[in-house]
PDB file of C-alpha atoms and ligand atoms in Angstrom:
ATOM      1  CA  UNK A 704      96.368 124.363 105.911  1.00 71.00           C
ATOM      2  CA  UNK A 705      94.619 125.775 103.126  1.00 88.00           C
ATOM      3  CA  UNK A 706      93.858 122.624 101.401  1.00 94.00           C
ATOM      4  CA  UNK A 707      90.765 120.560 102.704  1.00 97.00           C
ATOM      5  CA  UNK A 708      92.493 117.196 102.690  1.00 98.00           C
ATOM      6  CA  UNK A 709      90.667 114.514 104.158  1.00 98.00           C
ATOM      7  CA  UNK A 710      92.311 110.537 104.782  1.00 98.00           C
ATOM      8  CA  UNK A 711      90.254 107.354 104.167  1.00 98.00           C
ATOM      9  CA  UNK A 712      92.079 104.053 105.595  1.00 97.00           C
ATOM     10  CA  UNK A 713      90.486 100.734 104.848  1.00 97.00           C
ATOM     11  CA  UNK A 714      91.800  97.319 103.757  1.00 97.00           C
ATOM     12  CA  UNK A 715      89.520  97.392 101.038  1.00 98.00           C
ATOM     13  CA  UNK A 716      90.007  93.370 100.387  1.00 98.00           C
ATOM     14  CA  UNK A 717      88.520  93.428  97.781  1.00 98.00           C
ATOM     15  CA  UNK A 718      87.638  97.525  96.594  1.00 98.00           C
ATOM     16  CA  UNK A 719      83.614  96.888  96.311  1.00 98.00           C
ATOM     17  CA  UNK A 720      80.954  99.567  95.672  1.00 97.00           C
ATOM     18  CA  UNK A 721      80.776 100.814  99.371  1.00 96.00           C
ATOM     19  CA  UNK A 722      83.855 102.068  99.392  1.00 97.00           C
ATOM     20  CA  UNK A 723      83.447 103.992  96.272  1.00 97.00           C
ATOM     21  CA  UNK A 724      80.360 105.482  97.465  1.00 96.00           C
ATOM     22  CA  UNK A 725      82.719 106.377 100.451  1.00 96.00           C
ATOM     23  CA  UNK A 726      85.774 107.922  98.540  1.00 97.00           C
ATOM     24  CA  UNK A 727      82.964 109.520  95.593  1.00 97.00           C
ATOM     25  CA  UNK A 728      81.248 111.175  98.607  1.00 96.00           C
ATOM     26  CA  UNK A 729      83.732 112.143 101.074  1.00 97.00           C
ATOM     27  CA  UNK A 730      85.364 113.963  97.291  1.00 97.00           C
ATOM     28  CA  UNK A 731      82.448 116.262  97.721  1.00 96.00           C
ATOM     29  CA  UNK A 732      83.564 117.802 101.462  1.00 96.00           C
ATOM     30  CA  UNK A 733      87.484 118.004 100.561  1.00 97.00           C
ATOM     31  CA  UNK A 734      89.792 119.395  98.112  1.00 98.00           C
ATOM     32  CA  UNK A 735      91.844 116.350  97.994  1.00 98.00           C
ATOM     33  CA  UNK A 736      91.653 112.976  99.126  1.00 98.00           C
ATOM     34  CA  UNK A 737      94.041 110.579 100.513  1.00 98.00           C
ATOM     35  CA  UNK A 738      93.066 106.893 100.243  1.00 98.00           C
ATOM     36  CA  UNK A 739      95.101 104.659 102.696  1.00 98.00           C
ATOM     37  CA  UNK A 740      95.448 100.734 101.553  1.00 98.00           C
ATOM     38  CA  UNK A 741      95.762  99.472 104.853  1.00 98.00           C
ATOM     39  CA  UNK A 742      97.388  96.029 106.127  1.00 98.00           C
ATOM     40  CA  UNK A 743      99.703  96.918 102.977  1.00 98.00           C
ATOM     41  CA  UNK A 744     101.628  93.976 103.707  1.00 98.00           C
ATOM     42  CA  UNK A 745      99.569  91.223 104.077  1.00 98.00           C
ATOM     43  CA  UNK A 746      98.449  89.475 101.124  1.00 98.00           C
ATOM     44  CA  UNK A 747      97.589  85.649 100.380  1.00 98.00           C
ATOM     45  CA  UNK A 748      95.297  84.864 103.353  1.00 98.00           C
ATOM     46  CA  UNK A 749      91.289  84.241 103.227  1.00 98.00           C
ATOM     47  CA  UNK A 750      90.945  87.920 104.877  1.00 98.00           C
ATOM     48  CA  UNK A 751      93.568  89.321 102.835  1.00 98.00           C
ATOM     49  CA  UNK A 752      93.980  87.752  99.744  1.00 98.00           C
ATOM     50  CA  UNK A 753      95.043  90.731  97.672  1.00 98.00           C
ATOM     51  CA  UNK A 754      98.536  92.321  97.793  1.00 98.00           C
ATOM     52  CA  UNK A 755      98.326  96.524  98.147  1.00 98.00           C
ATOM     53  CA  UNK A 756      99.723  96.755  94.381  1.00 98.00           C
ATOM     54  CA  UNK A 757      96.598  94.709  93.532  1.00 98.00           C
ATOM     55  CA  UNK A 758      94.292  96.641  95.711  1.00 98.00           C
ATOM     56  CA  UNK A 759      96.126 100.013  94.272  1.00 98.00           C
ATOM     57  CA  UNK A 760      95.366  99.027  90.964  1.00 98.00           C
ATOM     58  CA  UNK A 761      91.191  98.504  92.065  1.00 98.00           C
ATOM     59  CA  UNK A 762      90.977 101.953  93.280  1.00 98.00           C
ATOM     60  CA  UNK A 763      92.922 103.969  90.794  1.00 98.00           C
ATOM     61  CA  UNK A 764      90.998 101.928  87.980  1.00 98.00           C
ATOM     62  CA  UNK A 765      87.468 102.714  89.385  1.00 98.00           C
ATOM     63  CA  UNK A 766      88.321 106.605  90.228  1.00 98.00           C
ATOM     64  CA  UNK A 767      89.792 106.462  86.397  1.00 98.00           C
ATOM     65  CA  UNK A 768      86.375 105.355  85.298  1.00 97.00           C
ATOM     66  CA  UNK A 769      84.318 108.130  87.883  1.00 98.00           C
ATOM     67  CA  UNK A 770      86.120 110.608  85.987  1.00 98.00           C
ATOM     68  CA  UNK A 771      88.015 111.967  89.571  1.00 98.00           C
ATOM     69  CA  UNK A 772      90.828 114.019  88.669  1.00 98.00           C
ATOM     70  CA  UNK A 773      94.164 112.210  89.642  1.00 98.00           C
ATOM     71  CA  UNK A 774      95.027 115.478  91.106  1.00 98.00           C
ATOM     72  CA  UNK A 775      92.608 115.361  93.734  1.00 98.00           C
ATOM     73  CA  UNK A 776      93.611 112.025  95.164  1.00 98.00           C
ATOM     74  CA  UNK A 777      96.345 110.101  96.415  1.00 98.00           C
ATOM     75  CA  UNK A 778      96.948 106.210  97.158  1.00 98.00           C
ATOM     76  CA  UNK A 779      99.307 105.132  99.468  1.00 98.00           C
ATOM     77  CA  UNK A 780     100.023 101.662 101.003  1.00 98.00           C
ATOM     78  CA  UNK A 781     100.018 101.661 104.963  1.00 98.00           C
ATOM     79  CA  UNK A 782     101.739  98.862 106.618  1.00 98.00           C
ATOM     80  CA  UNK A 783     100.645  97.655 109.896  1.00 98.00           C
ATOM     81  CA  UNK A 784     103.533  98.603 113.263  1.00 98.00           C
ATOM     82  CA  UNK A 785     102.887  97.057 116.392  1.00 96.00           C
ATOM     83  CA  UNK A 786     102.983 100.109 118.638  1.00 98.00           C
ATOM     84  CA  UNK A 787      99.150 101.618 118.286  1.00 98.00           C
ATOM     85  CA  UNK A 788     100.506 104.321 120.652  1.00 98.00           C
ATOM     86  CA  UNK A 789     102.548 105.570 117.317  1.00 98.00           C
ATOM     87  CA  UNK A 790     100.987 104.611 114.564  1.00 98.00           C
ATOM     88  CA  UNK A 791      99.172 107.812 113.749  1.00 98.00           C
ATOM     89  CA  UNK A 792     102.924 109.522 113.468  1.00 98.00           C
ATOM     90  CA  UNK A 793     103.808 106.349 110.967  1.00 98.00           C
ATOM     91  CA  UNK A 794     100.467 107.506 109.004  1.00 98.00           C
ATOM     92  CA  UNK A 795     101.671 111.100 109.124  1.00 98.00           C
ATOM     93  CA  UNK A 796     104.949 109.835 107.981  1.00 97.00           C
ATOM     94  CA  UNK A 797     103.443 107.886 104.635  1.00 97.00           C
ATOM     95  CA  UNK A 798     101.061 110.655 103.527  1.00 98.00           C
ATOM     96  CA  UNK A 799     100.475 114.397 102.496  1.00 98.00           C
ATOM     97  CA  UNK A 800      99.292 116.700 105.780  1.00 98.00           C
ATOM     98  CA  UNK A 801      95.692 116.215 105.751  1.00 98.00           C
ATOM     99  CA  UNK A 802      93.070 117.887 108.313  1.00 95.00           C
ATOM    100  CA  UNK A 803      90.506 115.329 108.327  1.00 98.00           C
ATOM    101  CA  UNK A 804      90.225 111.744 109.206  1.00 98.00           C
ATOM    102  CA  UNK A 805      86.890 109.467 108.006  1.00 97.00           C
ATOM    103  CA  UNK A 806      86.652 106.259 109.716  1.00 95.00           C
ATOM    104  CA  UNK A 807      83.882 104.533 111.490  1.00 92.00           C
ATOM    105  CA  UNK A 808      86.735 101.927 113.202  1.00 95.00           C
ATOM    106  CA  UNK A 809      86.625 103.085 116.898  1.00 96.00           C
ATOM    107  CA  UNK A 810      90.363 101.702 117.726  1.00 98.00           C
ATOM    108  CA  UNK A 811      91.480 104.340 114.687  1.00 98.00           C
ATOM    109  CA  UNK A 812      88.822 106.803 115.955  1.00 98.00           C
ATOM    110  CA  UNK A 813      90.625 107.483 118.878  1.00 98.00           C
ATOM    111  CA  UNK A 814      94.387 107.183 118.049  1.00 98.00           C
ATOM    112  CA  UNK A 815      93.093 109.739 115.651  1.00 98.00           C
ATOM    113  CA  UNK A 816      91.427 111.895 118.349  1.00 98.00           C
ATOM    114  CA  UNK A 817      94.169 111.633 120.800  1.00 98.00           C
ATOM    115  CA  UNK A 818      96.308 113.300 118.553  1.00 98.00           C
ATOM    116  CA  UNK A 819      93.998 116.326 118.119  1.00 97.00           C
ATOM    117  CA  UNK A 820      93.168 115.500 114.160  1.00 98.00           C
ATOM    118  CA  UNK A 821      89.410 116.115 113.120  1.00 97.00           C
ATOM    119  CA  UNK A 822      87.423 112.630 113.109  1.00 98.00           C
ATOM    120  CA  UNK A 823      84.122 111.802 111.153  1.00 97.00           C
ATOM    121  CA  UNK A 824      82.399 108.761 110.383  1.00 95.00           C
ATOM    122  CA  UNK A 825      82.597 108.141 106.358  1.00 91.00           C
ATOM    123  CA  UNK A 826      78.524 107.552 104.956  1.00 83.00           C
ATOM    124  CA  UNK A 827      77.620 104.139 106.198  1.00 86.00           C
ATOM    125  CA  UNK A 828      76.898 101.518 103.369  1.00 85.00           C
ATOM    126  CA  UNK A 829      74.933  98.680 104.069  1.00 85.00           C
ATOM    127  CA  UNK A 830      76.346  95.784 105.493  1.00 84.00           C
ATOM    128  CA  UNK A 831      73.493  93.724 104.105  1.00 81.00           C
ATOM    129  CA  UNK A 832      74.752  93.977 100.819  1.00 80.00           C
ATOM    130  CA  UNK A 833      78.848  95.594 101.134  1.00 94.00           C
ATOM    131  CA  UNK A 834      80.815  93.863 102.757  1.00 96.00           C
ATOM    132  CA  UNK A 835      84.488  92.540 102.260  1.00 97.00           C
ATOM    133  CA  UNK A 836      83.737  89.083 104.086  1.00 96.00           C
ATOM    134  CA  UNK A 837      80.476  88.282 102.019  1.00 96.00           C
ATOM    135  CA  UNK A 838      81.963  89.111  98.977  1.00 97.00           C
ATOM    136  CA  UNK A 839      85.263  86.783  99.655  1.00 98.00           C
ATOM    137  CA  UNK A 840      82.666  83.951 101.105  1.00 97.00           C
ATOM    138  CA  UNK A 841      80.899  84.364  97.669  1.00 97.00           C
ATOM    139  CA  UNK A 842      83.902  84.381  95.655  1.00 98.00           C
ATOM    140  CA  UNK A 843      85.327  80.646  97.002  1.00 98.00           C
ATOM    141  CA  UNK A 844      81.456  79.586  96.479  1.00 98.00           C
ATOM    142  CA  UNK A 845      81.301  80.580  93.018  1.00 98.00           C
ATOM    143  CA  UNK A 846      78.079  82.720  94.007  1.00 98.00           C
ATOM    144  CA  UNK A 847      77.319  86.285  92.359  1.00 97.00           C
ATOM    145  CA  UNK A 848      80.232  88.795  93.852  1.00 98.00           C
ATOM    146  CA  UNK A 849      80.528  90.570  90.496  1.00 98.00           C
ATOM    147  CA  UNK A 850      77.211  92.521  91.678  1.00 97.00           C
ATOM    148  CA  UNK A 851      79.265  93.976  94.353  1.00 97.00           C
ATOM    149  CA  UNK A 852      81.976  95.061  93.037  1.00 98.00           C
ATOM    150  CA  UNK A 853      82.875  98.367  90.569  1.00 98.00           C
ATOM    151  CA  UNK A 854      83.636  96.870  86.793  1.00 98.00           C
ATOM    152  CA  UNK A 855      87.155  98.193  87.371  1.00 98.00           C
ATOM    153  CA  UNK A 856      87.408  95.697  90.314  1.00 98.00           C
ATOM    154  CA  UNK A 857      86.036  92.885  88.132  1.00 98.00           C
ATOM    155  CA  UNK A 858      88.454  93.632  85.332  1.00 98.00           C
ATOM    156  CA  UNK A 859      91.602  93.523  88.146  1.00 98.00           C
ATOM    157  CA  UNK A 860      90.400  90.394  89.507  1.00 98.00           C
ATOM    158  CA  UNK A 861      90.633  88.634  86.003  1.00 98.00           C
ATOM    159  CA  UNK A 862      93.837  90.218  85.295  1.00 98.00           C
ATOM    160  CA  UNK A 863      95.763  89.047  88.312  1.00 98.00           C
ATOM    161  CA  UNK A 864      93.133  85.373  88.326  1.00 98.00           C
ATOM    162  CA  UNK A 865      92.101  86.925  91.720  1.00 98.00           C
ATOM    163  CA  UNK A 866      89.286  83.918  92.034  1.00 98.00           C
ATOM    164  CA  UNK A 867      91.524  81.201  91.160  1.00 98.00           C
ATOM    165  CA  UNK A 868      94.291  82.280  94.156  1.00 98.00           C
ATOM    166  CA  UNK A 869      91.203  82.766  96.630  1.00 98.00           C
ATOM    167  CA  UNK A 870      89.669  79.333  95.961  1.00 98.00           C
ATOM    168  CA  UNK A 871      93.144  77.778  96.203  1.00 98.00           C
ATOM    169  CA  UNK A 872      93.857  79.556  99.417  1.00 98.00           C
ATOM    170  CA  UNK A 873      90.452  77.979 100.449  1.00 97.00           C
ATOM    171  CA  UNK A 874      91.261  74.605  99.509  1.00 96.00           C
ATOM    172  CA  UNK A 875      94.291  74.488 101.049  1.00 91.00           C
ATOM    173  CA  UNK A 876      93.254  75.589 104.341  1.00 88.00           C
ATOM    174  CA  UNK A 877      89.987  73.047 103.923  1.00 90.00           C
ATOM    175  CA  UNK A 878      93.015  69.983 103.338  1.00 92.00           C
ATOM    176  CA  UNK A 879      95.552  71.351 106.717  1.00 91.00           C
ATOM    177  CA  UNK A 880      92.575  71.213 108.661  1.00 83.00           C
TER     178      UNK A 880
HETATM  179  P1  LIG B 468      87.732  99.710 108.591  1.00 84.81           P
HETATM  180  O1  LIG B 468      87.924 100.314 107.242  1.00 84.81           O
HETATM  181  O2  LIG B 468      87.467 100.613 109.707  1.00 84.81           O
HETATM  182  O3  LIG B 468      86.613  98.600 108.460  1.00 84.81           O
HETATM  183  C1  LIG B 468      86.233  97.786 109.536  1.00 84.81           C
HETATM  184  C2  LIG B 468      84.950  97.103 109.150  1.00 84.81           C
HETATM  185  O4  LIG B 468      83.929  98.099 108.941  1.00 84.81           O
HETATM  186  C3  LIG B 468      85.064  96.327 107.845  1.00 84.81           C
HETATM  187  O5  LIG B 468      84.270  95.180 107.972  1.00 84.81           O
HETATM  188  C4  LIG B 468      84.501  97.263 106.811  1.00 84.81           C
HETATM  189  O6  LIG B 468      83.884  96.617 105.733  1.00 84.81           O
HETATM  190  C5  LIG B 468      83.454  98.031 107.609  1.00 84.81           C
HETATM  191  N1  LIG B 468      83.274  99.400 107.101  1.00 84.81           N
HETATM  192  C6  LIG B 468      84.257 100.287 106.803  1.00 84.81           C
HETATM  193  N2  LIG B 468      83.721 101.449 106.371  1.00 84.81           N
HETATM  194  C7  LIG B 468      82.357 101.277 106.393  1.00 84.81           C
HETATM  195  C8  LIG B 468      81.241 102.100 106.042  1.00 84.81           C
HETATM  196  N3  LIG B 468      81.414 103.342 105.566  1.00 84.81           N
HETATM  197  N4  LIG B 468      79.995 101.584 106.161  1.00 84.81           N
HETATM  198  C9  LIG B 468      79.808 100.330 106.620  1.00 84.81           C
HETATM  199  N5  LIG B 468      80.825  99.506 106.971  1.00 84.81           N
HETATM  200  C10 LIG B 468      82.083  99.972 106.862  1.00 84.81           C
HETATM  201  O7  LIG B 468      88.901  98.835 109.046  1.00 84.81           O
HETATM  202  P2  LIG B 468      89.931  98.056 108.227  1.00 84.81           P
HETATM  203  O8  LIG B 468      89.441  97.719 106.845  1.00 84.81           O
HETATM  204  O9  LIG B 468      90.375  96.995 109.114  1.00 84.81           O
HETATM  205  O10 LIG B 468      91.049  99.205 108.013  1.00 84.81           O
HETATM  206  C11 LIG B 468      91.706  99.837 109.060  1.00 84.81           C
HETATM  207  C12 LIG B 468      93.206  99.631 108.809  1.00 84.81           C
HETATM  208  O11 LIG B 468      93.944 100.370 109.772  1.00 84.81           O
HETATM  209  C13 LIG B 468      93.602  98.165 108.954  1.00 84.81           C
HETATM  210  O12 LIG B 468      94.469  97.829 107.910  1.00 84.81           O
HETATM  211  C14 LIG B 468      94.301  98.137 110.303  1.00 84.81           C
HETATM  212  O13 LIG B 468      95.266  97.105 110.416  1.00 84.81           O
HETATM  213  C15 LIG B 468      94.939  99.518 110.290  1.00 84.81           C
HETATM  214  N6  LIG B 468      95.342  99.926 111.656  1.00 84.81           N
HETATM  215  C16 LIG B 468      96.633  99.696 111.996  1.00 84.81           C
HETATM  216  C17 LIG B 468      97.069 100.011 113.270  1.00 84.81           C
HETATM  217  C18 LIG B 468      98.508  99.689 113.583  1.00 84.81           C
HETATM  218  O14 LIG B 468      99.238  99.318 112.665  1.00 84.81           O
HETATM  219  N7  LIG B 468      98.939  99.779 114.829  1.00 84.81           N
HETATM  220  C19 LIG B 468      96.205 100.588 114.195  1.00 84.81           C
HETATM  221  C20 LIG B 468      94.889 100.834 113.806  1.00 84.81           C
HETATM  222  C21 LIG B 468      94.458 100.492 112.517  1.00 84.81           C
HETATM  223  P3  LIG B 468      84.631  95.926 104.506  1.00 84.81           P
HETATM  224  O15 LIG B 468      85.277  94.697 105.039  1.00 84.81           O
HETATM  225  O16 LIG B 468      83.537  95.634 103.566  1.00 84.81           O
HETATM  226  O17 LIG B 468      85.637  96.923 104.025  1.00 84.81           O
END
């Protein structure tokens, strides 16, 4: 393949700064990047409260912002299957051919390797400070997430009133409990 394409898969719930240091990084080493919205169909659960449209429109906002040519990139919403033994054909089914694969997830690691593709770990952000969990735990607190989090991520939130459907979810699961 002549084109350096390289795949990111994450569930990116919600898109925060580490993975846009990932994606603006991992730009550098390829041509063209494919971003993988994993989980695409869950939505509306404490780990998962945004749908993949929602989580679409976080990444294509913040690369719009970065300045990243929409020719070198690609978004594309990955359900979950229940085989693991084919899920790397499902991925090549969804997606332009790409060479490389960045993940630091071991379980997609090696479904990755077993099927001969290129694996390397994306740059590590720090967990102290990025991470998905903290930033949803902060969110339902009313603490500062909006230090966490690109502008363009911010901006989705309010459109879609990405807080208010969190702290619901929260509540309600605090009252069936
Ligand atoms: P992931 O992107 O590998 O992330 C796992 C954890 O590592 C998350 O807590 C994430 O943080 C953190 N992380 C990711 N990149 C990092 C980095 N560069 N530095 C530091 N920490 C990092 O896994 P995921 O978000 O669960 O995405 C993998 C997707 O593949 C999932 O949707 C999974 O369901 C799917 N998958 C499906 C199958 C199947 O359908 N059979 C099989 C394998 C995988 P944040 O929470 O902050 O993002």
């Amino acid at each position: 393949m002549t084109v350096k394409r390289g795949l990111i898969i994450g569930r990116m719930q919600p898109f925060h700064k580490g993975h846009g240091q990932v994606i603006l990084k991992t730009l550098e080493e390829v041509d063209e990047i494919i971003i993988g919205v994993g989980s695409a169909q869950i939505s509306h659960t404490l780990k998962d409260p945004f749908t993949a449209g929602e989580r679409i429109m976080m990444i294509k906002r913040f690369l719009a912002e970065e300045d990243v040519d929409p020719l070198k990139y690609y978004i594309v919403p990955m359900e979950d299957i229940e085989i693991n033994a084919i899920w790397v054909a499902h991925v090549k089914m969804m997606t332009p051919p790409f060479n490389t694969v960045y993940s630091g997830n071991s379980l997609v690691q090696r479904l990755f390797q077993e099927e001969n593709y290129e694996v390397k770990s994306p740059l590590p952000y720090s967990r102290k400070l990025l991470s998905g969990r903290e930033i949803r735990k902060r969110m339902i607190e009313n603490k500062d997430w909006q230090s966490l989090v690109p502008h363009s991520t911010i901006e989705i939130l309010k459109e879609i009133d990405g807080i208010n459907r969190i702290q619901h979810l929260s509540q309600k699961e605090q009252n069936e409990s």
